[in-house]
XYZ file of C-alpha atoms in Angstrom:
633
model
C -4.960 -39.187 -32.722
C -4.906 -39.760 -36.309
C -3.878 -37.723 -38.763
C -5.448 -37.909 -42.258
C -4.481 -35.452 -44.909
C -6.692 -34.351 -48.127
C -9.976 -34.445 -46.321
C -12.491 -32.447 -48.209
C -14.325 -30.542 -45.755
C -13.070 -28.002 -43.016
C -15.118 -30.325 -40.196
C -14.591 -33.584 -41.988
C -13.420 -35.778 -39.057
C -14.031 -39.304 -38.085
C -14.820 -40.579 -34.241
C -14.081 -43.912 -33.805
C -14.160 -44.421 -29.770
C -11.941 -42.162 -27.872
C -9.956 -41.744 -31.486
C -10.116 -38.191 -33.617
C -8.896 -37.595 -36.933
C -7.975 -34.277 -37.686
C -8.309 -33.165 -41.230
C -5.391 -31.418 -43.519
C -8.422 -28.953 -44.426
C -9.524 -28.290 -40.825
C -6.199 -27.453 -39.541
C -5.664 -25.123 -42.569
C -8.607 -23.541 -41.736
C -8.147 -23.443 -37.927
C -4.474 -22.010 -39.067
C -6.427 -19.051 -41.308
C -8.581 -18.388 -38.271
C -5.695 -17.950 -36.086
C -4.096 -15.440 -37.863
C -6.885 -13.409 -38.831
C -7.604 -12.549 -35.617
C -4.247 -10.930 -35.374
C -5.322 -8.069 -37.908
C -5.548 -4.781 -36.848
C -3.580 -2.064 -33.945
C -4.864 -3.943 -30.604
C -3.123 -5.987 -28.663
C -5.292 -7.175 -25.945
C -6.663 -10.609 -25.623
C -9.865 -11.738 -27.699
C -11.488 -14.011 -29.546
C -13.497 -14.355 -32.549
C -16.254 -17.047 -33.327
C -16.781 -18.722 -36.698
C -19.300 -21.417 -37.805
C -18.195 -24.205 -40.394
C -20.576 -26.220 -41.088
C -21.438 -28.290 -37.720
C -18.459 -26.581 -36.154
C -17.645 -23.787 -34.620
C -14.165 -22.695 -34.264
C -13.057 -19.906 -31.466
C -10.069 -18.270 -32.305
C -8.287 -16.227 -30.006
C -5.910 -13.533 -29.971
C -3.399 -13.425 -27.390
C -1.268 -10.542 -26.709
C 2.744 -10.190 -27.595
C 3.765 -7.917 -24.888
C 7.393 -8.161 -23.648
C 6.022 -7.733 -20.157
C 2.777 -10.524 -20.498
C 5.839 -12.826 -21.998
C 8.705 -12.552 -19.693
C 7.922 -10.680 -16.804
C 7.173 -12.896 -13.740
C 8.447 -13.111 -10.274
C 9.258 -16.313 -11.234
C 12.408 -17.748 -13.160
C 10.375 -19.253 -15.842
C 6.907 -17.062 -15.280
C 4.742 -19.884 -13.448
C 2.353 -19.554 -11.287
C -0.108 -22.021 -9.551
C -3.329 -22.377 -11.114
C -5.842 -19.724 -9.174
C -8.918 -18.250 -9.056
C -10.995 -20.648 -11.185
C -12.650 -23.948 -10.250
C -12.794 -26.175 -12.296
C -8.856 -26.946 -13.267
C -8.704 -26.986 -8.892
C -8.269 -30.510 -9.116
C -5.419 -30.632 -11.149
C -2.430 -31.186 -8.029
C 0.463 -33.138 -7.850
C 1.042 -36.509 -5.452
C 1.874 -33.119 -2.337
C -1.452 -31.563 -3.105
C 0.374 -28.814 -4.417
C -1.561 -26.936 -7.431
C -0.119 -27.132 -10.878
C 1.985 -24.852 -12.283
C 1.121 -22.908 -15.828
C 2.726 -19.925 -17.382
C 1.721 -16.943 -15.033
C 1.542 -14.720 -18.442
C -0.393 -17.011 -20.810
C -2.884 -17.897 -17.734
C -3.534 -14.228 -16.761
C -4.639 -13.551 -20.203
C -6.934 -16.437 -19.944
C -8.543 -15.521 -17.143
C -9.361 -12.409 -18.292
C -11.351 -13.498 -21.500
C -12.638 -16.469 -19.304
C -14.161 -14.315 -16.765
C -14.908 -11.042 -18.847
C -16.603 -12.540 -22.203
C -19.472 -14.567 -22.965
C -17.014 -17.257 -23.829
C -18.555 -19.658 -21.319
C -21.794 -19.366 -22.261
C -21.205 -19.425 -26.221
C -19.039 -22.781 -26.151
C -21.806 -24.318 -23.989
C -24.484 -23.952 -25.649
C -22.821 -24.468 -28.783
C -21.917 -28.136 -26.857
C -25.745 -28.494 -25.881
C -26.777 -28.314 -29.528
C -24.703 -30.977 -30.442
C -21.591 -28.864 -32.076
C -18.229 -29.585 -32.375
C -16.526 -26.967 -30.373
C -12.769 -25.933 -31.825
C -10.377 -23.665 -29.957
C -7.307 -22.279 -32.134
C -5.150 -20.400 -31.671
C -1.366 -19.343 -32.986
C 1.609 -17.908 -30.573
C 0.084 -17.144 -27.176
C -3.314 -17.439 -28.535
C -2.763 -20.941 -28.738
C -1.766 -21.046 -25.252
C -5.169 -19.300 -24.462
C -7.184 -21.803 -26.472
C -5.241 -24.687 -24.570
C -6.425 -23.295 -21.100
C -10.097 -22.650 -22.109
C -9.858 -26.269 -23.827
C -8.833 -27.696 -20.712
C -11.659 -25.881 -18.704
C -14.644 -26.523 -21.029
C -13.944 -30.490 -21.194
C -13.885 -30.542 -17.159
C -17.346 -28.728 -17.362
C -18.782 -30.183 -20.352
C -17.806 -34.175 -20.231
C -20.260 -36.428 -18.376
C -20.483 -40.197 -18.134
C -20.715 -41.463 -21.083
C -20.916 -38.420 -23.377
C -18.794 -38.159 -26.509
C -15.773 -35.948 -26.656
C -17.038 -32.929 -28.497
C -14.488 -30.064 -27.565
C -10.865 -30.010 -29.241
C -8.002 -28.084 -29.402
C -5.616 -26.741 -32.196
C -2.258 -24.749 -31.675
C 0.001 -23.270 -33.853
C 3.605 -22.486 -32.748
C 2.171 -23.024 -29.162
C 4.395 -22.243 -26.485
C 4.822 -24.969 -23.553
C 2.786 -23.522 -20.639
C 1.736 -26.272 -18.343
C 3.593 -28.136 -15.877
C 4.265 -32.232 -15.480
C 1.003 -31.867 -13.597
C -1.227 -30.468 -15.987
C 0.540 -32.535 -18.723
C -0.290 -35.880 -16.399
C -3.848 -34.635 -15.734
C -4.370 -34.586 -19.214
C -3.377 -38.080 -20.099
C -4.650 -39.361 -16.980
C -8.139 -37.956 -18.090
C -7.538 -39.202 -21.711
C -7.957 -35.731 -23.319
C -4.930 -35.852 -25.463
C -6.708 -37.244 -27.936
C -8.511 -33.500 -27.633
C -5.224 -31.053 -28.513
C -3.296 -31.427 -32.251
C -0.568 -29.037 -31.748
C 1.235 -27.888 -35.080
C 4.578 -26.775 -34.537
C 6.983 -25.794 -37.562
C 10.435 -27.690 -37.463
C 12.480 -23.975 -36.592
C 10.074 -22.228 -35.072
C 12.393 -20.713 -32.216
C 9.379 -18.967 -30.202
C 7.388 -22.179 -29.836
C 10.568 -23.356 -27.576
C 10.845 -19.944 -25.866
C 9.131 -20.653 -22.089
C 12.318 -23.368 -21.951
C 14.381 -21.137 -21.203
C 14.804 -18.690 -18.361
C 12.842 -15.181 -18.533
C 15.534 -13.151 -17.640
C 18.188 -14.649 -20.526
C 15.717 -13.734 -23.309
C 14.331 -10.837 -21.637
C 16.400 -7.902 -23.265
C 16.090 -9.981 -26.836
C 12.432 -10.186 -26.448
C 12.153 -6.380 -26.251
C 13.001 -5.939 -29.532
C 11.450 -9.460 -31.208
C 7.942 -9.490 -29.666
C 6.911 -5.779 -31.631
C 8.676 -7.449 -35.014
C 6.602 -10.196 -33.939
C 3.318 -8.345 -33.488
C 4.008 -6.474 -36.621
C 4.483 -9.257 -38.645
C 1.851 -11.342 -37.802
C -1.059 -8.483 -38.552
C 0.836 -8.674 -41.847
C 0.538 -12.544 -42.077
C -3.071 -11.681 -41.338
C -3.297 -9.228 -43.993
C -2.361 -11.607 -46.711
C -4.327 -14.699 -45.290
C -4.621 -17.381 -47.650
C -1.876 -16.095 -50.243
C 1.432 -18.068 -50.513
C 3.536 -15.307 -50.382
C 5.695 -14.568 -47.730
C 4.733 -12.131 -45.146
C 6.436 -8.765 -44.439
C 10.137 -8.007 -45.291
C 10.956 -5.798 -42.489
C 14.380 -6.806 -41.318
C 14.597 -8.518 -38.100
C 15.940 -7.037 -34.984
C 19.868 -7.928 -34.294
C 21.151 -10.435 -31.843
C 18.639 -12.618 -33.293
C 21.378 -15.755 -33.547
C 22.229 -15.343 -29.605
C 18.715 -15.410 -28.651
C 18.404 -18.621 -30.624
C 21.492 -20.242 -29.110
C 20.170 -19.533 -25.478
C 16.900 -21.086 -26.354
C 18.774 -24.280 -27.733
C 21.175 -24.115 -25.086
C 18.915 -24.332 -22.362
C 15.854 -26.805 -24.428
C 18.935 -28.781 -24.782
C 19.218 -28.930 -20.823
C 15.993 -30.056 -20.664
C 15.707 -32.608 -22.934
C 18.599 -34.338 -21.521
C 17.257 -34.426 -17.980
C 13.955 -35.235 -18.479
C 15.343 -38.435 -20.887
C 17.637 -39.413 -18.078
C 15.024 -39.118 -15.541
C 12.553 -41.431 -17.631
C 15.815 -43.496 -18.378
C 17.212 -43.901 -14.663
C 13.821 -42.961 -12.412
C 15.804 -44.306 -9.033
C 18.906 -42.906 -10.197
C 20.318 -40.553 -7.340
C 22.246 -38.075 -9.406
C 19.108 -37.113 -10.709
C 17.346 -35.801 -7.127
C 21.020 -34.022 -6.497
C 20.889 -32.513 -10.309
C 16.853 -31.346 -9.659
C 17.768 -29.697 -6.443
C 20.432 -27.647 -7.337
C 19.417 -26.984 -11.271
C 16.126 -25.557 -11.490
C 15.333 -26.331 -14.932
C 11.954 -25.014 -16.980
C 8.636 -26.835 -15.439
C 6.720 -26.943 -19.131
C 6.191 -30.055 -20.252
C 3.597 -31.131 -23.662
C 0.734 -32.634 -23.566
C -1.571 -33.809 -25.886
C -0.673 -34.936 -29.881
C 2.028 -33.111 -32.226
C 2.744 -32.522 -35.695
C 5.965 -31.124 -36.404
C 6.042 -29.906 -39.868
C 9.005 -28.643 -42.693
C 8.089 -26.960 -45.662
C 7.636 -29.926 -47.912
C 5.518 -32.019 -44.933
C 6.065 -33.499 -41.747
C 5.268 -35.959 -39.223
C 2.341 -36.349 -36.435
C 3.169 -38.339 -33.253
C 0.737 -39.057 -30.601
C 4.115 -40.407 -27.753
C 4.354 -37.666 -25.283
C 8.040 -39.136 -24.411
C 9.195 -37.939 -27.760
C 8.163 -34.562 -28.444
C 10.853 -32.841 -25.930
C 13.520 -34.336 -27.906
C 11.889 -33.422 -31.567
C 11.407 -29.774 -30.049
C 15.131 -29.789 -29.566
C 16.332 -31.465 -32.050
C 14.226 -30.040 -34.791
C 15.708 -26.955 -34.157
C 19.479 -27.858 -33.701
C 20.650 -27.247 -36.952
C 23.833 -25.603 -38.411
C 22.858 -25.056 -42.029
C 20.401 -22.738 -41.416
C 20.276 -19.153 -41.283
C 19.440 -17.863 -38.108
C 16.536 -15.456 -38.706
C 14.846 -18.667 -40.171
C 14.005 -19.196 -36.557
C 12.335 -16.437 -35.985
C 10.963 -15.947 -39.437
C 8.739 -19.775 -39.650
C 6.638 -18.225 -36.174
C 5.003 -15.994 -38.146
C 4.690 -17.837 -41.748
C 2.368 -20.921 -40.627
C -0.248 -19.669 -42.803
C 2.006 -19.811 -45.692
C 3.644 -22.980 -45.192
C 1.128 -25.082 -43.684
C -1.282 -25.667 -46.695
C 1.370 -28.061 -48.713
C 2.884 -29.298 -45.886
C -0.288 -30.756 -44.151
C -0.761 -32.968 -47.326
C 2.560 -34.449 -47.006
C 2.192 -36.060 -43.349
C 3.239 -39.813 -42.080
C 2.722 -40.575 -38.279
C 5.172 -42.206 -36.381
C 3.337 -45.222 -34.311
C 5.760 -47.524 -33.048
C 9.092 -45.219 -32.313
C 11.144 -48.592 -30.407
C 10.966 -49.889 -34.077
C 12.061 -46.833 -35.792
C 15.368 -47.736 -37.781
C 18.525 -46.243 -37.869
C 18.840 -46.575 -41.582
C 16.199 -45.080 -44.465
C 14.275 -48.209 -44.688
C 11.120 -46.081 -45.590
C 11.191 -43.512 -48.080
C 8.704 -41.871 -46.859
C 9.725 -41.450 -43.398
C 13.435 -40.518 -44.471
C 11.584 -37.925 -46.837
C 9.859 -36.297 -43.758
C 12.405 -36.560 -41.376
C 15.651 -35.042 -42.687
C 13.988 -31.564 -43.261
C 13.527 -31.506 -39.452
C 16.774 -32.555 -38.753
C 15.781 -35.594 -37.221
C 17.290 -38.209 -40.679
C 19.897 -40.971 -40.315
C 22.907 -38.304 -40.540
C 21.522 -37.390 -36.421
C 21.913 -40.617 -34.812
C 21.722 -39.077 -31.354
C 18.291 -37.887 -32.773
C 17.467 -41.070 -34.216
C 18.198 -42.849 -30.376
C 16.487 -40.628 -28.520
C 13.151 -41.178 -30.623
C 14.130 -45.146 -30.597
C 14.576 -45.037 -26.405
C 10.864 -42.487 -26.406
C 9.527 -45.649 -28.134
C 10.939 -48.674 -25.393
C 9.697 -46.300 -22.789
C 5.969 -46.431 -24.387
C 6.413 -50.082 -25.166
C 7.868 -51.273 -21.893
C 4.742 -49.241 -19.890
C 2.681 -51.858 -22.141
C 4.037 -54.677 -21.327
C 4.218 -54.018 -17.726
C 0.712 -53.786 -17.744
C 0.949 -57.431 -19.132
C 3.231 -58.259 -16.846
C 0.443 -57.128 -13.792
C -2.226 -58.958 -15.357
C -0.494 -62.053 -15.190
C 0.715 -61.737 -11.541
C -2.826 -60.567 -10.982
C -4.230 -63.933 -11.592
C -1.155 -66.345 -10.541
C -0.613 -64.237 -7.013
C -3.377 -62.049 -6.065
C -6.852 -63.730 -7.002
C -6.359 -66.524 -4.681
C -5.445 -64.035 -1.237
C -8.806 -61.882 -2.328
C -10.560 -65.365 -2.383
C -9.460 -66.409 1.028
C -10.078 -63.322 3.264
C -13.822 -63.234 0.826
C -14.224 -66.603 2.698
C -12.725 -65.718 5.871
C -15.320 -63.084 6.003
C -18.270 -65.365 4.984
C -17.396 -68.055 7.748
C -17.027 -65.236 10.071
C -20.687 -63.843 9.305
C -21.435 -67.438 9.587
C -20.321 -68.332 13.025
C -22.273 -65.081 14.189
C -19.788 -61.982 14.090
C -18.918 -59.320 11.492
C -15.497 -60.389 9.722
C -13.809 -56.863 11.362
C -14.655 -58.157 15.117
C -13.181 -61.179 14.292
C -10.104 -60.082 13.199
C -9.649 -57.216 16.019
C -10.822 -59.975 18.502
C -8.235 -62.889 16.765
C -10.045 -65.863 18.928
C -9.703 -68.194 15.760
C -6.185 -67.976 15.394
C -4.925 -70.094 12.677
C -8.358 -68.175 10.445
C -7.161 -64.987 11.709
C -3.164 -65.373 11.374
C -3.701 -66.526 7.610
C -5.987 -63.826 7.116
C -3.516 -61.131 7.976
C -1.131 -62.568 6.205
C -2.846 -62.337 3.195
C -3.669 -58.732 4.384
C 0.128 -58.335 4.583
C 0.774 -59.989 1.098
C -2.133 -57.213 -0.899
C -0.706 -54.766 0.753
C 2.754 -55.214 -0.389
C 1.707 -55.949 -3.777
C -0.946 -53.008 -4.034
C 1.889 -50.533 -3.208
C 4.333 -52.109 -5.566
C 1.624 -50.663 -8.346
C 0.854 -47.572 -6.936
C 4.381 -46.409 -5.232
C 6.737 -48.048 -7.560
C 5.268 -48.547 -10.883
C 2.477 -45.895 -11.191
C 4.314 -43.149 -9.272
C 7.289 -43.757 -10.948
C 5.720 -44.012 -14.429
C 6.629 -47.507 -14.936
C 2.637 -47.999 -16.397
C 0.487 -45.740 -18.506
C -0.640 -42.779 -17.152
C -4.118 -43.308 -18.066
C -3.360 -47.273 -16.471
C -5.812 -45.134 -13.519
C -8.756 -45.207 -16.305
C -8.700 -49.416 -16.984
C -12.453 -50.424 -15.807
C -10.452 -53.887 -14.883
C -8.158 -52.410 -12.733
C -10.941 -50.272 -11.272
C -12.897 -52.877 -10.279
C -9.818 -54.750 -8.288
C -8.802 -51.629 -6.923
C -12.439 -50.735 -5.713
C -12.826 -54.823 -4.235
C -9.437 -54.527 -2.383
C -10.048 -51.170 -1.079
C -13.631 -51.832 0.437
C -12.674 -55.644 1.684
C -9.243 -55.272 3.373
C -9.034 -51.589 4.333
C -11.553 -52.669 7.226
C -9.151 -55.044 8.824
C -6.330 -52.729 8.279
C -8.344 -50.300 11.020
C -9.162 -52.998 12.758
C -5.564 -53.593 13.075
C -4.406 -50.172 13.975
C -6.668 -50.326 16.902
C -6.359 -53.720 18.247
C -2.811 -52.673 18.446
C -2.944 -49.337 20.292
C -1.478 -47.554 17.877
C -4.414 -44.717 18.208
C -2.881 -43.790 21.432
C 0.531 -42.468 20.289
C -0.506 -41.503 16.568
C -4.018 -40.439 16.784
C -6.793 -41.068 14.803
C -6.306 -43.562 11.717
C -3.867 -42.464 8.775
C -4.958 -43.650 5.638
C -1.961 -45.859 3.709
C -1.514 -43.558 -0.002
C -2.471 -47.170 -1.771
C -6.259 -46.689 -0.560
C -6.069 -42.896 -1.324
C -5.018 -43.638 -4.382
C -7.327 -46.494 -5.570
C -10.570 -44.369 -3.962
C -9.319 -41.392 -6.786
C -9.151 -43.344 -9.516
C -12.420 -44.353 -8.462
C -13.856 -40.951 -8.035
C -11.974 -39.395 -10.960
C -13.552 -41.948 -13.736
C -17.106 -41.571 -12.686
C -18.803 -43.440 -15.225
C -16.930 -46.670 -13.709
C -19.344 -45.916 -10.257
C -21.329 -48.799 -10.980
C -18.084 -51.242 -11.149
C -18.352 -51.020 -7.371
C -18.842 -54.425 -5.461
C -23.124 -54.376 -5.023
C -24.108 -52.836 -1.488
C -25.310 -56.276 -0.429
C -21.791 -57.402 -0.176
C -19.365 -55.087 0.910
C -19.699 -51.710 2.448
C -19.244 -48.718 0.357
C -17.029 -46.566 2.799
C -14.033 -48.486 3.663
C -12.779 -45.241 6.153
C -16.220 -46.000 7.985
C -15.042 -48.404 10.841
C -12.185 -45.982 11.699
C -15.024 -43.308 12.945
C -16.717 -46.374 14.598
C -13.787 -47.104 16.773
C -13.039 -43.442 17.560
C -16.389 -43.722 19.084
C -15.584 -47.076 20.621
C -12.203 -45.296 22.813
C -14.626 -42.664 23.805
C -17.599 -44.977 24.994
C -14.657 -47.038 26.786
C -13.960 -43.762 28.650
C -17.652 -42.753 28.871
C -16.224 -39.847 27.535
C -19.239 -39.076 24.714
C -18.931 -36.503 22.207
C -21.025 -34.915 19.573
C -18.589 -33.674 17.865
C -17.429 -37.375 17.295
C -21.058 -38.356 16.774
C -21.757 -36.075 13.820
C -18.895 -37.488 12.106
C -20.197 -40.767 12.637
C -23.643 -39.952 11.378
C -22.121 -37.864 8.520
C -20.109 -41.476 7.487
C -23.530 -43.325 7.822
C -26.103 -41.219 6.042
C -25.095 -40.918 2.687
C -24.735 -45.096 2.635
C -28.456 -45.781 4.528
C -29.466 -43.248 1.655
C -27.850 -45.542 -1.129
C -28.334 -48.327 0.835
C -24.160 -48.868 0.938
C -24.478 -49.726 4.616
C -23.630 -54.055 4.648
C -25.799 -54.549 7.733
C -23.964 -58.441 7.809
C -20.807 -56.717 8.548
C -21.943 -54.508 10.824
C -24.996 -55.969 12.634
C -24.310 -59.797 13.606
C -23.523 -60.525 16.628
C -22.342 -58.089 19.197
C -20.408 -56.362 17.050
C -18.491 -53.407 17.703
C -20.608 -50.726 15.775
C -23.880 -52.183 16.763
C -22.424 -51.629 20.818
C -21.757 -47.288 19.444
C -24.509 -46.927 18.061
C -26.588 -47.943 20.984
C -24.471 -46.406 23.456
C -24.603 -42.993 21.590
C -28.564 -43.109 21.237
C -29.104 -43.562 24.734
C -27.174 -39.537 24.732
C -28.689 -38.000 22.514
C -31.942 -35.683 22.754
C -35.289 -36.913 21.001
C -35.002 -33.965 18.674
C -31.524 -35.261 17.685
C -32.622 -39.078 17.624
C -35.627 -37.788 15.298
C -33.212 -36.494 12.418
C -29.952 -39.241 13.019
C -29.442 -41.912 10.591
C -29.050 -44.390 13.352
C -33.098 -44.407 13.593
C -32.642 -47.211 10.462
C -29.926 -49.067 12.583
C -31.421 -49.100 16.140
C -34.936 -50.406 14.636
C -32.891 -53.023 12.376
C -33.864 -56.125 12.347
C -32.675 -58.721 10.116
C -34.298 -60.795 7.268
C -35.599 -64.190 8.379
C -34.855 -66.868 6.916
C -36.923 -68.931 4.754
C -36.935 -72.149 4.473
């Protein structure tokens, strides 16, 4: 994301690829929106929709109850994600759900399934509108969710990003999952998230419920009160109410430093020192807050501010923003409700931050140093300054280690794909499928160099995927290269074959069962399945199966004739393997069919057992009447 101040229009914005520019004059507007909606006595959460121009904004309303806020069974109010389907596919590398704020969720939920919200932001998305959701406080955590949910049902191949998302003083309320998902799915180009420099509540899920509990009793009504005042004078540049703020005000902002402080400086010396044991002891026995951001920032002062699209660095801006002596301490409290105030001459006076591993430790630029210092972050706080510099390597390092792959890509691996792509063209050649060859081994210097350069892929493949991609060594949306798609998607469907051909040759079926699937094929067949319009970067059907599992049914079946032990149960697995590729003709009959191969053997021995009704319906009618092209001459 881009941010471009002084645009003239509420819904000016530019798309330029998978790019947005948000405009100084749309975010004021969103920022009107979301406080407007706070006006009046209720409390309950709602939304209110708005046309500008080929727009349409939803802004919602979420409510400022102690007990929505804080109360959880829970030590930071999370809960899995529940009840809805399409954010189900958001789990981590344990298929274990991700984790959002139990509080901020339920609310969602309830205007998700309760309100023609669904059906509104669809069709607005069917006639070609841009769809905003906005929100400020807890509304902005509501418009996150429903952000999240309409791009999973909305996007298709191919079809231009037409949903965003814009926060103000938003709350972190999704875990490193969700926060992955997102830039694994490139949406954070999707959610601008304005946060004001001392805005104490928008770091307030950071720390336990339980230590701000009590505080919270007494802020959240202040809160409530004050932002149906903000409301009230939308669009003036006065300052909102002058009630006076509850007391203990300055050790409810020390706890939330204290513990965003505890945060920051795990999570940088986890991304620092990933293999770095101190850190698993430190994460078992410290149970730190699970929120983490995602999508783009701008963090704002009263004179400006700065937008920054580098997810490393907005933990440390969140804290360090808001660790500053010279202030007084209702200031915290008082810039979460006064973003309509301070937000229309601030948003002209923004300068993103691109390349952080560059950013200096002396005032080189004006106009960063002029930005900067009102959020604490200026020369004078070099530990802010380093942290920022160190978000930066991390970004630039993930870069060049994609570099770095590319080039071992075509020294090492290139010329091991090559040879077992031959090995299994002289095998069709000499009159067997290349996976009967390799289970049989009667060629042995073929078949010893071809598992060895089985061995060699496989070693390298999991050197991405377990200790690079897993360990955030490479992009998190490194998943979404076509390139890497493509090799992925060739390795998986050539080698994974001989892999199951190997577990069987070797027995290992009778101690461990049926075949376990290595995580490196897992993982390639996701990124496969999770970028959809990339389907057609599969090898063509002609050359390589499209179900590299299949041969592991076919050699269940194969123990079982052995035995002449038949089962249907095993059969209808086999046929429910085969169908869908006969359909999309994925089935390589030269891998499967020549010679006396292995699957040719099953599939004749289960026909022979099975009724005429169930021979009438089974895919293997297109396999048992088979019969190969001739050859012309």
């Amino acid at each position: 994301m881009a941010f471009v101040a002084g645009s003239s229009t509420p819904e000016s914005r530019l798309m330029g690829g998978s790019e947005t520019f948000y405009s100084a004059s749309l975010l004021s507007a969103a920022c009107n929106l979301s406080c407007s909606v706070y006006i009046g006595e209720r409390d309950d959460p709602s939304y209110v929709r708005t046309d500008i121009g080929n727009t349409v904004v939803f802004a919602f309303r979420g409510s400022l109850d102690p007990q929505v806020v804080t109360s959880a069974t829970t030590k930071y109010g999370e809960c899995h994600i529940h009840d809805i389907d399409c954010l189900e596919w958001m789990k981590d590398g344990n298929n274990q759900p991700a984790s959002v704020h139990k509080g901020a969720f339920s609310q969602f939920l309830d205007i998700w399934n309760n309100s023609p919200l669904q059906e509104e932001a669809g069709l607005d998305c069917e006639r070609g509108k841009t769809v905003v959701f906005t929100g400020h406080s807890m509304g902005g955590a509501i418009a996150s969710l429903a952000t999240l949910c309409m791009l999973d049902k909305q996007l298709q191949p191919g079809k231009p990003k037409s949903i965003f998302c814009i926060t103000f003083g938003f709350p972190l309320i999704g875990d490193e999952v969700v926060a992955r998902a997102v830039r694994r799915k490139r949406w954070a180009d999707q959610f601008c998230h304005v946060v004001l420099g001392r805005d104490a509540f928008s770091r307030i899920l950071l720390a336990p419920c339980i230590s701000v509990r009590k505080p919270l009793e007494a802020l959240l009504p202040y809160l409530k009160r004050s932002m149906q005042s903000a409301g009230d004078s939308m669009g003036s540049t006065d300052t909102p109410m002058e009630e006076a703020l509850p007391e203990g005000i300055a050790e409810f902002v020390g706890t939330v430093i204290q513990h965003c402080s505890a945060v920051v400086n795990y999570s940088s010396a986890a991304k620092m020192s990933p293999n770095n044991p101190s850190i698993a002891v430190v994460k078992s026995l410290v149970k730190l807050s699970p929120y983490r951001p995602f999508g783009h920032y701008v963090f704002c002062s009263r004179t400006g501010g700065i937008s920054i699209e580098n997810h490393f660095a907005v933990l440390p801006i969140l804290y360090y923003a808001l660790q500053t002596s010279d202030v007084n301490s209702e200031q915290f409290i008082l810039e979460h409700v006064g973003y309509n105030h301070i937000l229309p001459n601030a948003l002209q006076n923004i300068v993103k931050l691109q390349e952080l591993s560059d950013l200096p430790l002396s005032d080189a630029d004006s106009r960063i140093a002029t930005q900067m210092d009102p959020l604490g972050l200026g020369i004078q706080n070099c530990q802010a300054r380093l942290s920022l510099s160190a978000a930066g390597q991390l970004q630039k390092q993930q870069r060049e280690n994609v570099s770095k792959l590319e080039d071992e890509y075509q020294a090492k691996m290139e010329i091991p794909m090559n040879i077992l792509e031959d090995y299994r063209s002289l095998c069709i050649r000499d009159g067997s499928g290349y996976v009967d060859a390799f289970k049989k081994k009667e060629r042995r210097d073929r078949d010893f160099q071809a598992n060895l350069k089985r061995l060699e892929l496989a070693g390298w493949w999991d050197e991405i995927i377990l200790n690079k991609f897993d360990k955030d060594e490479l992009p998190d949306d490194f998943q979404c290269s076509e390139e890497w798609i493509r090799r992925g998607t060739q390795y998986r469907l050539l080698v994974e074959p001989l892999d199951i051909a190997n577990y069987y040759r070797l027995g290992k079926n009778e101690d461990s069962g049926i075949y376990g699937r290595p995580s490196r094929y897992k993982t390639l067949q996701k990124w496969l399945e999770d970028n959809e319009e990339n389907k057609q970067l599969q090898p063509p059907p002609a050359m390589l199966t499209q179900d590299s599992c299949l041969w592991a049914y076919v050699e269940e079946n194969a123990c079982l004739m052995d035995k002449n032990n038949y089962s249907d149960e095993k059969r209808i697995e086999l046929e429910n393997r085969v169908r869908p590729l006969i359909d999309s003709h994925g089935l390589c009959m030269e891998d499967f069919m020549t010679g006396e191969s292995t699957f040719k053997m099953v599939v004749n021995w289960l026909w022979t057992h099975m009724s005429p009704a169930q021979q009438a319906t089974s895919p293997f009618r297109s396999i048992i009447y088979y019969r190969p092209p001739t050859a012309q001459n």
